[in-house]
GROMACS .gro file of C-alpha atoms in nm:
model
  476
    1GLN     CA    1  14.512  13.046   1.845
    2ALA     CA    2  14.528  13.091   2.223
    3ILE     CA    3  14.367  13.431   2.183
    4LEU     CA    4  14.088  13.283   1.969
    5CYS     CA    5  14.017  13.023   2.240
    6LEU     CA    6  13.968  13.284   2.511
    7PRO     CA    7  13.607  13.378   2.417
    8ARG     CA    8  13.512  13.008   2.406
    9ALA     CA    9  13.675  12.945   2.746
   10PHE     CA   10  13.500  13.251   2.883
   11ASP     CA   11  13.165  13.128   2.747
   12TYR     CA   12  13.227  12.782   2.898
   13SER     CA   13  13.309  12.922   3.242
   14GLN     CA   14  12.998  13.140   3.224
   15LYS     CA   15  12.788  12.833   3.148
   16ASN     CA   16  12.945  12.651   3.444
   17ALA     CA   17  12.870  12.946   3.666
   18VAL     CA   18  12.504  12.911   3.576
   19LEU     CA   19  12.469  12.532   3.536
   20VAL     CA   20  12.644  12.417   3.857
   21PRO     CA   21  12.432  12.624   4.096
   22ALA     CA   22  12.122  12.535   3.893
   23ALA     CA   23  12.201  12.164   3.919
   24ALA     CA   24  12.266  12.195   4.290
   25LEU     CA   25  11.941  12.388   4.334
   26GLY     CA   26  11.753  12.128   4.131
   27PHE     CA   27  11.897  11.839   4.333
   28GLY     CA   28  11.819  12.017   4.657
   29GLY     CA   29  11.466  12.081   4.532
   30LEU     CA   30  11.429  11.712   4.451
   31LEU     CA   31  11.537  11.615   4.803
   32LEU     CA   32  11.296  11.871   4.949
   33TYR     CA   33  11.015  11.738   4.729
   34CYS     CA   34  11.087  11.380   4.837
   35HIS     CA   35  11.088  11.485   5.198
   36ARG     CA   36  10.765  11.685   5.171
   37SER     CA   37  10.593  11.417   4.964
   38GLY     CA   38  10.633  11.168   5.247
   39TYR     CA   39  10.945  10.984   5.130
   40LYS     CA   40  11.100  10.798   5.422
   41ILE     CA   41  11.376  10.552   5.494
   42LYS     CA   42  11.237  10.201   5.473
   43THR     CA   43  11.105  10.067   5.802
   44LEU     CA   44  10.937   9.747   5.915
   45ASP     CA   45  10.561   9.760   5.945
   46MET     CA   46  10.465   9.747   6.311
   47GLY     CA   47  10.134   9.579   6.240
   48ASN     CA   48   9.862   9.510   6.493
   49GLY     CA   49   9.847   9.137   6.546
   50TRP     CA   50   9.615   8.919   6.748
   51TRP     CA   51   9.775   8.623   6.926
   52GLY     CA   52   9.510   8.541   7.183
   53SER     CA   53   9.265   8.254   7.167
   54GLY     CA   54   8.938   8.304   6.984
   55GLU     CA   55   8.841   8.622   6.804
   56ARG     CA   56   8.995   8.965   6.851
   57PRO     CA   57   8.784   9.191   7.075
   58PRO     CA   58   8.661   9.527   6.940
   59ILE     CA   59   8.926   9.799   6.913
   60GLY     CA   60   8.982   9.971   7.246
   61LYS     CA   61   8.844   9.683   7.453
   62GLU     CA   62   9.181   9.527   7.544
   63ASP     CA   63   9.277   9.585   7.907
   64PRO     CA   64   9.578   9.823   7.903
   65SER     CA   65   9.646   9.797   8.276
   66ILE     CA   66   9.985   9.697   8.418
   67ARG     CA   67   9.934   9.445   8.694
   68PRO     CA   68  10.184   9.349   8.966
   69PHE     CA   69  10.283   8.983   8.944
   70LYS     CA   70  10.454   8.751   9.187
   71ILE     CA   71  10.613   8.414   9.118
   72GLU     CA   72  10.473   8.148   9.347
   73THR     CA   73  10.519   7.779   9.411
   74SER     CA   74  10.346   7.508   9.612
   75ASP     CA   75  10.407   7.181   9.793
   76LYS     CA   76  10.225   7.000   9.513
   77GLU     CA   77  10.456   7.147   9.247
   78ILE     CA   78  10.771   7.054   9.438
   79GLU     CA   79  10.644   6.707   9.527
   80ASP     CA   80  10.565   6.636   9.162
   81LEU     CA   81  10.915   6.747   9.063
   82HIS     CA   82  11.077   6.526   9.328
   83ARG     CA   83  10.871   6.226   9.221
   84ARG     CA   84  10.985   6.267   8.862
   85LEU     CA   85  11.348   6.314   8.966
   86ASP     CA   86  11.327   5.996   9.175
   87GLN     CA   87  11.211   5.807   8.865
   88PHE     CA   88  11.503   5.925   8.650
   89ARG     CA   89  11.620   5.639   8.424
   90PHE     CA   90  11.998   5.656   8.392
   91THR     CA   91  12.173   5.575   8.064
   92PRO     CA   92  12.538   5.466   8.102
   93HIS     CA   93  12.778   5.705   7.931
   94VAL     CA   94  13.037   5.618   7.666
   95GLU     CA   95  13.377   5.605   7.833
   96GLY     CA   96  13.593   5.904   7.749
   97ALA     CA   97  13.306   6.081   7.571
   98ALA     CA   98  13.309   6.394   7.793
   99PHE     CA   99  13.046   6.623   7.631
  100HIS     CA  100  13.112   6.509   7.271
  101TYR     CA  101  12.786   6.310   7.265
  102GLY     CA  102  12.589   6.581   7.441
  103PHE     CA  103  12.532   6.601   7.815
  104ASN     CA  104  12.752   6.345   7.992
  105SER     CA  105  12.508   6.106   8.159
  106SER     CA  106  12.735   6.030   8.454
  107TYR     CA  107  12.771   6.399   8.533
  108LEU     CA  108  12.394   6.431   8.490
  109GLN     CA  109  12.356   6.199   8.791
  110LYS     CA  110  12.542   6.458   9.001
  111VAL     CA  111  12.314   6.735   8.874
  112VAL     CA  112  12.001   6.534   8.951
  113ALA     CA  113  12.126   6.444   9.300
  114TYR     CA  114  12.185   6.812   9.377
  115TRP     CA  115  11.848   6.909   9.228
  116ARG     CA  116  11.666   6.648   9.434
  117ASN     CA  117  11.844   6.685   9.767
  118GLN     CA  118  11.998   7.034   9.791
  119PHE     CA  119  11.831   7.273   9.547
  120ASP     CA  120  11.577   7.494   9.727
  121TRP     CA  121  11.318   7.615   9.479
  122ARG     CA  122  11.132   7.816   9.743
  123LYS     CA  123  11.448   8.007   9.820
  124GLN     CA  124  11.506   8.071   9.449
  125VAL     CA  125  11.148   8.193   9.405
  126GLU     CA  126  11.211   8.442   9.683
  127MET     CA  127  11.527   8.554   9.505
  128LEU     CA  128  11.343   8.589   9.171
  129ASN     CA  129  11.082   8.808   9.339
  130LYS     CA  130  11.343   9.055   9.466
  131TYR     CA  131  11.277   9.262   9.151
  132PRO     CA  132  10.929   9.395   9.068
  133HIS     CA  133  10.738   9.170   8.825
  134PHE     CA  134  10.440   9.273   8.614
  135HIS     CA  135  10.189   9.145   8.361
  136THR     CA  136  10.010   9.342   8.090
  137THR     CA  137   9.793   9.222   7.802
  138ILE     CA  138   9.908   9.316   7.452
  139GLU     CA  139   9.755   9.182   7.129
  140GLY     CA  140   9.562   8.918   7.321
  141ILE     CA  141   9.838   8.762   7.534
  142ASP     CA  142   9.975   8.838   7.879
  143ILE     CA  143  10.328   8.979   7.867
  144HIS     CA  144  10.552   8.929   8.170
  145PHE     CA  145  10.834   9.169   8.250
  146ILE     CA  146  11.048   9.297   8.533
  147HIS     CA  147  11.102   9.671   8.571
  148VAL     CA  148  11.387   9.784   8.794
  149LYS     CA  149  11.446  10.152   8.870
  150PRO     CA  150  11.761  10.291   9.031
  151PRO     CA  151  11.709  10.324   9.408
  152TYR     CA  152  11.890  10.657   9.411
  153VAL     CA  153  11.969  10.905   9.134
  154PRO     CA  154  12.244  11.157   9.220
  155HIS     CA  155  12.199  11.516   9.107
  156GLY     CA  156  12.299  11.564   8.744
  157LYS     CA  157  12.259  11.200   8.646
  158THR     CA  158  12.027  11.106   8.362
  159VAL     CA  159  11.812  10.795   8.395
  160GLN     CA  160  11.798  10.611   8.064
  161PRO     CA  161  11.534  10.341   7.999
  162LEU     CA  162  11.695  10.021   7.874
  163LEU     CA  163  11.499   9.725   7.736
  164MET     CA  164  11.702   9.403   7.759
  165VAL     CA  165  11.579   9.095   7.571
  166HIS     CA  166  11.691   8.735   7.634
  167GLY     CA  167  11.702   8.440   7.394
  168TRP     CA  168  11.681   8.060   7.397
  169PRO     CA  169  11.741   7.865   7.620
  170GLY     CA  170  11.772   8.160   7.852
  171SER     CA  171  11.516   8.374   8.032
  172PHE     CA  172  11.470   8.710   8.202
  173TYR     CA  173  11.676   8.560   8.486
  174GLU     CA  174  11.992   8.594   8.272
  175PHE     CA  175  11.994   8.965   8.359
  176TYR     CA  176  11.977   8.936   8.739
  177LYS     CA  177  12.354   8.983   8.778
  178ILE     CA  178  12.381   9.278   8.541
  179ILE     CA  179  12.078   9.475   8.662
  180PRO     CA  180  12.244   9.613   8.980
  181LEU     CA  181  12.550   9.711   8.776
  182LEU     CA  182  12.331   9.920   8.545
  183THR     CA  183  12.094  10.067   8.802
  184GLU     CA  184  12.368  10.143   9.058
  185PRO     CA  185  12.694  10.157   8.858
  186ALA     CA  186  12.885  10.381   9.099
  187LYS     CA  187  12.811  10.150   9.390
  188HIS     CA  188  12.977   9.865   9.197
  189GLY     CA  189  13.282  10.064   9.091
  190LEU     CA  190  13.181  10.122   8.728
  191ASP     CA  191  13.261  10.448   8.549
  192GLU     CA  192  12.906  10.551   8.471
  193GLY     CA  193  12.968  10.916   8.378
  194ASP     CA  194  12.630  11.088   8.379
  195VAL     CA  195  12.430  10.775   8.302
  196VAL     CA  196  12.226  10.535   8.513
  197PHE     CA  197  11.957  10.302   8.383
  198GLU     CA  198  11.614  10.178   8.466
  199VAL     CA  199  11.596   9.829   8.321
  200ILE     CA  200  11.298   9.654   8.165
  201CYS     CA  201  11.337   9.280   8.096
  202PRO     CA  202  11.036   9.115   7.930
  203SER     CA  203  10.987   8.744   7.872
  204ILE     CA  204  10.943   8.666   7.502
  205PRO     CA  205  10.585   8.538   7.452
  206GLY     CA  206  10.595   8.160   7.499
  207TYR     CA  207  10.894   8.188   7.735
  208GLY     CA  208  10.894   8.211   8.112
  209PHE     CA  209  10.586   8.379   8.253
  210SER     CA  210  10.469   8.538   7.926
  211GLU     CA  211  10.167   8.369   7.772
  212ALA     CA  212  10.234   8.162   7.459
  213PRO     CA  213  10.080   8.282   7.131
  214HIS     CA  214   9.766   8.088   7.038
  215GLN     CA  215   9.795   8.162   6.665
  216LYS     CA  216  10.053   8.061   6.404
  217GLY     CA  217  10.311   8.304   6.271
  218PHE     CA  218  10.442   8.469   6.587
  219ASP     CA  219  10.799   8.569   6.493
  220SER     CA  220  11.059   8.828   6.593
  221VAL     CA  221  10.878   9.108   6.406
  222ALA     CA  222  10.557   9.038   6.596
  223THR     CA  223  10.760   9.033   6.918
  224ALA     CA  224  10.923   9.365   6.828
  225GLY     CA  225  10.582   9.527   6.780
  226ILE     CA  226  10.459   9.400   7.117
  227PHE     CA  227  10.771   9.521   7.298
  228HIS     CA  228  10.739   9.868   7.141
  229LYS     CA  229  10.381   9.877   7.267
  230LEU     CA  230  10.505   9.767   7.608
  231MET     CA  231  10.752  10.055   7.625
  232SER     CA  232  10.488  10.301   7.509
  233ARG     CA  233  10.248  10.168   7.774
  234LEU     CA  234  10.519  10.230   8.034
  235GLY     CA  235  10.536  10.592   7.920
  236PHE     CA  236  10.868  10.585   7.731
  237LYS     CA  237  10.896  10.776   7.404
  238LYS     CA  238  11.269  10.708   7.352
  239TYR     CA  239  11.479  10.426   7.492
  240TYR     CA  240  11.784  10.207   7.450
  241LEU     CA  241  11.776   9.842   7.347
  242GLN     CA  242  12.008   9.552   7.426
  243GLY     CA  243  11.999   9.191   7.313
  244GLY     CA  244  12.179   8.869   7.234
  245ASP     CA  245  12.055   8.547   7.071
  246TRP     CA  246  11.686   8.599   6.978
  247GLY     CA  247  11.706   8.923   7.175
  248SER     CA  248  11.947   9.054   6.911
  249ARG     CA  249  11.702   8.975   6.633
  250ILE     CA  250  11.406   9.123   6.821
  251THR     CA  251  11.580   9.446   6.918
  252THR     CA  252  11.719   9.483   6.565
  253ASN     CA  253  11.363   9.455   6.431
  254MET     CA  254  11.255   9.715   6.687
  255ALA     CA  255  11.521   9.954   6.555
  256GLN     CA  256  11.404   9.887   6.197
  257MET     CA  257  11.040   9.935   6.296
  258LEU     CA  258  11.040  10.261   6.492
  259PRO     CA  259  11.389  10.413   6.468
  260GLU     CA  260  11.259  10.743   6.602
  261CYS     CA  261  11.194  10.571   6.937
  262VAL     CA  262  11.532  10.398   6.963
  263LYS     CA  263  11.815  10.612   7.101
  264GLY     CA  264  12.066  10.332   7.058
  265LEU     CA  265  12.096   9.958   6.999
  266HIS     CA  266  12.355   9.744   7.180
  267LEU     CA  267  12.410   9.381   7.075
  268ASN     CA  268  12.629   9.092   7.184
  269LEU     CA  269  12.538   8.880   6.881
  270VAL     CA  270  12.493   8.988   6.519
  271PHE     CA  271  12.304   8.813   6.238
  272VAL     CA  272  12.431   8.910   5.891
  273GLY     CA  273  12.259   8.643   5.680
  274LYS     CA  274  12.333   8.569   5.317
  275GLN     CA  275  12.680   8.527   5.176
  276SER     CA  276  12.783   8.743   4.879
  277LEU     CA  277  13.064   8.725   4.627
  278ARG     CA  278  13.237   9.012   4.807
  279ARG     CA  279  13.216   8.826   5.135
  280LEU     CA  280  13.346   8.502   4.983
  281ILE     CA  281  13.646   8.692   4.845
  282SER     CA  282  13.693   8.846   5.188
  283ILE     CA  283  13.696   8.498   5.345
  284MET     CA  284  13.956   8.370   5.098
  285LEU     CA  285  14.190   8.666   5.126
  286GLY     CA  286  14.136   8.744   5.494
  287ALA     CA  287  14.358   8.462   5.620
  288TYR     CA  288  14.657   8.603   5.428
  289VAL     CA  289  14.601   8.978   5.388
  290PRO     CA  290  14.321   9.069   5.633
  291TRP     CA  291  14.390   9.441   5.602
  292LEU     CA  292  14.313   9.423   5.228
  293VAL     CA  293  13.952   9.316   5.294
  294GLY     CA  294  13.888   9.532   5.598
  295LEU     CA  295  13.961   9.272   5.866
  296SER     CA  296  14.173   9.343   6.171
  297ARG     CA  297  14.431   9.104   6.312
  298GLU     CA  298  14.187   9.021   6.590
  299ASP     CA  299  13.916   8.944   6.332
  300ALA     CA  300  14.152   8.701   6.164
  301ARG     CA  301  14.242   8.538   6.495
  302ARG     CA  302  13.876   8.485   6.585
  303PHE     CA  303  13.766   8.387   6.235
  304TYR     CA  304  14.026   8.135   6.115
  305PRO     CA  305  14.070   7.848   6.052
  306PHE     CA  306  13.746   7.919   5.869
  307MET     CA  307  13.618   7.565   5.813
  308GLN     CA  308  13.672   7.464   6.175
  309LYS     CA  309  13.520   7.773   6.336
  310ASN     CA  310  13.245   7.857   6.090
  311ILE     CA  311  13.137   7.523   5.945
  312TYR     CA  312  13.229   7.227   6.168
  313ASP     CA  313  13.172   7.403   6.502
  314VAL     CA  314  12.845   7.560   6.385
  315LEU     CA  315  12.711   7.230   6.248
  316ARG     CA  316  12.799   7.051   6.571
  317GLU     CA  317  12.621   7.313   6.782
  318SER     CA  318  12.311   7.358   6.566
  319GLY     CA  319  12.144   7.015   6.564
  320TYR     CA  320  11.879   7.144   6.804
  321LEU     CA  321  11.801   7.425   6.561
  322HIS     CA  322  11.698   7.191   6.279
  323ILE     CA  323  11.460   7.006   6.510
  324GLN     CA  324  11.307   7.321   6.653
  325ALA     CA  325  11.276   7.489   6.314
  326THR     CA  326  11.082   7.193   6.170
  327LYS     CA  327  10.905   6.969   6.427
  328PRO     CA  328  10.937   7.140   6.768
  329ASP     CA  329  10.629   6.981   6.926
  330THR     CA  330  10.755   6.624   6.875
  331ALA     CA  331  11.078   6.662   7.070
  332GLY     CA  332  10.923   6.918   7.302
  333CYS     CA  333  10.656   6.688   7.445
  334GLY     CA  334  10.924   6.462   7.597
  335LEU     CA  335  11.113   6.755   7.746
  336ASN     CA  336  10.794   6.897   7.892
  337ASP     CA  337  10.727   6.564   8.065
  338SER     CA  338  11.075   6.494   8.202
  339PRO     CA  339  11.259   6.745   8.420
  340VAL     CA  340  11.585   6.552   8.377
  341GLY     CA  341  11.551   6.553   7.999
  342LEU     CA  342  11.471   6.923   8.010
  343ALA     CA  343  11.775   6.999   8.227
  344ALA     CA  344  12.011   6.800   8.002
  345TYR     CA  345  11.874   6.969   7.687
  346ILE     CA  346  11.903   7.321   7.827
  347MET     CA  347  12.217   7.295   8.040
  348GLU     CA  348  12.421   7.137   7.760
  349LYS     CA  349  12.398   7.472   7.579
  350PHE     CA  350  12.542   7.648   7.883
  351SER     CA  351  12.848   7.427   7.843
  352THR     CA  352  12.973   7.457   7.485
  353TRP     CA  353  12.808   7.794   7.413
  354THR     CA  354  13.002   7.937   7.705
  355ASP     CA  355  13.333   7.793   7.589
  356LYS     CA  356  13.387   7.557   7.295
  357SER     CA  357  13.671   7.380   7.477
  358PHE     CA  358  13.427   7.263   7.746
  359LEU     CA  359  13.330   6.991   7.500
  360HIS     CA  360  13.636   6.797   7.618
  361LYS     CA  361  13.553   6.810   7.991
  362ASP     CA  362  13.358   6.541   8.176
  363ASP     CA  363  13.161   6.810   8.362
  364GLY     CA  364  13.118   7.029   8.055
  365GLY     CA  365  13.293   7.312   8.239
  366LEU     CA  366  12.954   7.412   8.378
  367GLU     CA  367  13.070   7.491   8.729
  368SER     CA  368  13.357   7.709   8.608
  369LYS     CA  369  13.118   7.992   8.519
  370TYR     CA  370  12.791   7.908   8.692
  371SER     CA  371  12.654   7.749   9.008
  372PHE     CA  372  12.404   7.464   9.008
  373ASP     CA  373  12.153   7.700   9.171
  374GLU     CA  374  12.185   7.945   8.880
  375LEU     CA  375  12.160   7.680   8.610
  376LEU     CA  376  11.871   7.496   8.772
  377THR     CA  377  11.680   7.818   8.840
  378ASN     CA  378  11.680   7.890   8.469
  379VAL     CA  379  11.566   7.531   8.399
  380MET     CA  380  11.293   7.562   8.663
  381ILE     CA  381  11.151   7.871   8.490
  382TYR     CA  382  11.092   7.652   8.184
  383TRP     CA  383  10.966   7.360   8.396
  384VAL     CA  384  10.707   7.532   8.615
  385THR     CA  385  10.564   7.731   8.321
  386SER     CA  386  10.564   7.441   8.070
  387SER     CA  387  10.726   7.681   7.827
  388ILE     CA  388  10.979   7.457   7.655
  389VAL     CA  389  10.746   7.368   7.364
  390PRO     CA  390  10.633   7.724   7.279
  391SER     CA  391  10.992   7.844   7.319
  392MET     CA  392  11.102   7.584   7.065
  393ARG     CA  393  10.819   7.682   6.827
  394TYR     CA  394  10.975   8.027   6.803
  395TYR     CA  395  11.240   7.873   6.576
  396LYS     CA  396  10.981   7.731   6.339
  397GLU     CA  397  10.789   8.059   6.322
  398ASN     CA  398  11.104   8.253   6.232
  399PHE     CA  399  11.293   8.009   6.010
  400SER     CA  400  10.989   7.896   5.809
  401LYS     CA  401  10.945   8.255   5.692
  402ASP     CA  402  11.313   8.348   5.670
  403PRO     CA  403  11.547   8.046   5.647
  404ASP     CA  404  11.873   8.242   5.682
  405LEU     CA  405  11.737   8.530   5.893
  406SER     CA  406  11.831   8.789   5.631
  407ALA     CA  407  11.493   8.905   5.495
  408HIS     CA  408  11.503   9.233   5.688
  409ASN     CA  409  11.870   9.314   5.624
  410ARG     CA  410  11.788   9.520   5.316
  411ILE     CA  411  11.607   9.768   5.541
  412GLY     CA  412  11.921   9.833   5.741
  413VAL     CA  413  11.960   9.972   6.091
  414ARG     CA  414  12.042  10.343   6.108
  415VAL     CA  415  12.018  10.409   6.480
  416PRO     CA  416  12.348  10.433   6.673
  417THR     CA  417  12.468  10.078   6.729
  418GLY     CA  418  12.717   9.922   6.967
  419ILE     CA  419  12.848   9.567   6.929
  420ALA     CA  420  13.026   9.364   7.197
  421ASP     CA  421  13.204   9.072   7.031
  422PHE     CA  422  13.275   8.795   7.283
  423PRO     CA  423  13.552   8.553   7.179
  424GLN     CA  424  13.362   8.231   7.262
  425GLU     CA  425  13.045   8.333   7.076
  426ILE     CA  426  12.926   8.066   6.831
  427VAL     CA  427  13.011   8.285   6.531
  428HIS     CA  428  13.232   8.592   6.490
  429VAL     CA  429  13.104   8.877   6.273
  430PRO     CA  430  13.370   9.136   6.181
  431ARG     CA  431  13.275   9.500   6.198
  432VAL     CA  432  13.317   9.539   5.821
  433TRP     CA  433  13.047   9.273   5.771
  434ALA     CA  434  12.819   9.405   6.041
  435LYS     CA  435  12.818   9.743   5.862
  436ASP     CA  436  12.623   9.585   5.577
  437VAL     CA  437  12.320   9.584   5.808
  438TYR     CA  438  12.409   9.822   6.091
  439LYS     CA  439  12.488  10.148   5.913
  440ASN     CA  440  12.577  10.354   6.218
  441ILE     CA  441  12.816  10.150   6.432
  442ILE     CA  442  12.973  10.386   6.684
  443SER     CA  443  13.117  10.119   6.914
  444TYR     CA  444  13.263   9.777   6.835
  445SER     CA  445  13.443   9.604   7.121
  446TYR     CA  446  13.656   9.290   7.110
  447MET     CA  447  13.569   9.153   7.452
  448PRO     CA  448  13.857   8.981   7.634
  449ARG     CA  449  13.661   8.673   7.745
  450GLY     CA  450  13.312   8.528   7.753
  451GLY     CA  451  13.069   8.351   7.527
  452HIS     CA  452  12.705   8.336   7.424
  453PHE     CA  453  12.534   8.413   7.757
  454ALA     CA  454  12.722   8.738   7.814
  455ALA     CA  455  12.499   8.895   8.080
  456PHE     CA  456  12.493   8.569   8.276
  457GLU     CA  457  12.864   8.481   8.259
  458GLU     CA  458  13.040   8.819   8.227
  459PRO     CA  459  12.794   9.079   8.359
  460ARG     CA  460  13.060   9.333   8.454
  461LEU     CA  461  13.224   9.332   8.111
  462LEU     CA  462  12.891   9.366   7.935
  463ALA     CA  463  12.766   9.639   8.170
  464GLN     CA  464  13.080   9.847   8.117
  465ASP     CA  465  13.046   9.817   7.740
  466ILE     CA  466  12.679   9.919   7.748
  467ILE     CA  467  12.761  10.220   7.968
  468GLN     CA  468  13.046  10.334   7.743
  469PHE     CA  469  12.827  10.294   7.435
  470VAL     CA  470  12.546  10.502   7.584
  471GLN     CA  471  12.795  10.770   7.691
  472LYS     CA  472  12.910  10.797   7.328
  473VAL     CA  473  12.553  10.820   7.200
  474GLU     CA  474  12.463  11.088   7.454
  475GLN     CA  475  12.760  11.297   7.337
  476LEU     CA  476  12.657  11.287   6.971
   0.00000   0.00000   0.00000
């Protein structure tokens, strides 16, 4: 019987010898056909929007020039501010409330007194102008940005362009501490390897000194398209991206839009969007057997107790979001009229978003990480540009289209990605979850300290992580 089976076995092996290579050849041919027929990985459409007032000019008529810009102030501007500060109407605080009700009104008196009597806006304007500022018109609106090149590039070093994007309620000023660490790393004792950066920090349209969109619908995708055009206008074909808060969303969209232009994407906040059954199971099991669902011990430490850290804390810190995502102009008109109201609204975020425990302190812990000059300079950028309302509208434009910020996740991000996870960030996203969107994570760092405003509060930690990430990418 064994002998009778031999011819059949021989025939079967002969068939395999023909069929397997044929199948492989056919599959390879299919891939080649798909490639040659224009099949591509899904990307976001860059579009060509128009956000200026009135009608779009004829194609090619937009001024592509890059114009030097300088921040200025005047006696009239400062006098108006002082008059409004003098008219501040104080509301007595609730005893023992600390920052549980929002900005402690008694501590606010101290802030206002400093702002009125000691804060020197002219001096801060001079400091802001220490980096080169520019304007350029893209899709009908003036885009403001700073562009800082390394003062000296040693032989053998490669200068990498890095676009850094802020969020709300921050500004381009958030990056003033980290810029020298990236443009002159050796001078500041950082292990830069062969990498130094030239840094480009734009203001999101409607923030700071960038013109606000005049049309509805300006979201993170529209911003991503404008910032790609900005980098192209500056002569960069390939560049690195970095962002947190809205900057994370914008730079992620940039990587989804033109991945061929993005050498690497570094984030200090990740949006993962919709929950799934797999993720719910992961949440339930992760507290007991984290290794079984791909979580590390550090993930478990930062993630649990789940209800406290991911439901209660998030609800407490997101009241502003619901207002800004629905009726931003109503609340915004009061903030645009009152510098004290504006300062309380913005600076409160620099308390509990820096460290959740600051909620229990009468001073909100603000002076433990920042100076009054730093905090008030950021507030003044909103005040002198009247940008609080358009900055708040950005929430409505994004959330009205995409309520959980997950619409683009199906596209995925395939460029090399680095994630710096700061322990006091509003939400913790484990690497195993981030991989659902970011398919090529080559660096994921559990940062030892710091919160939401990483570049502002822990510039050295963030700079070192960016440098190490870029070194890895350059070695690929």
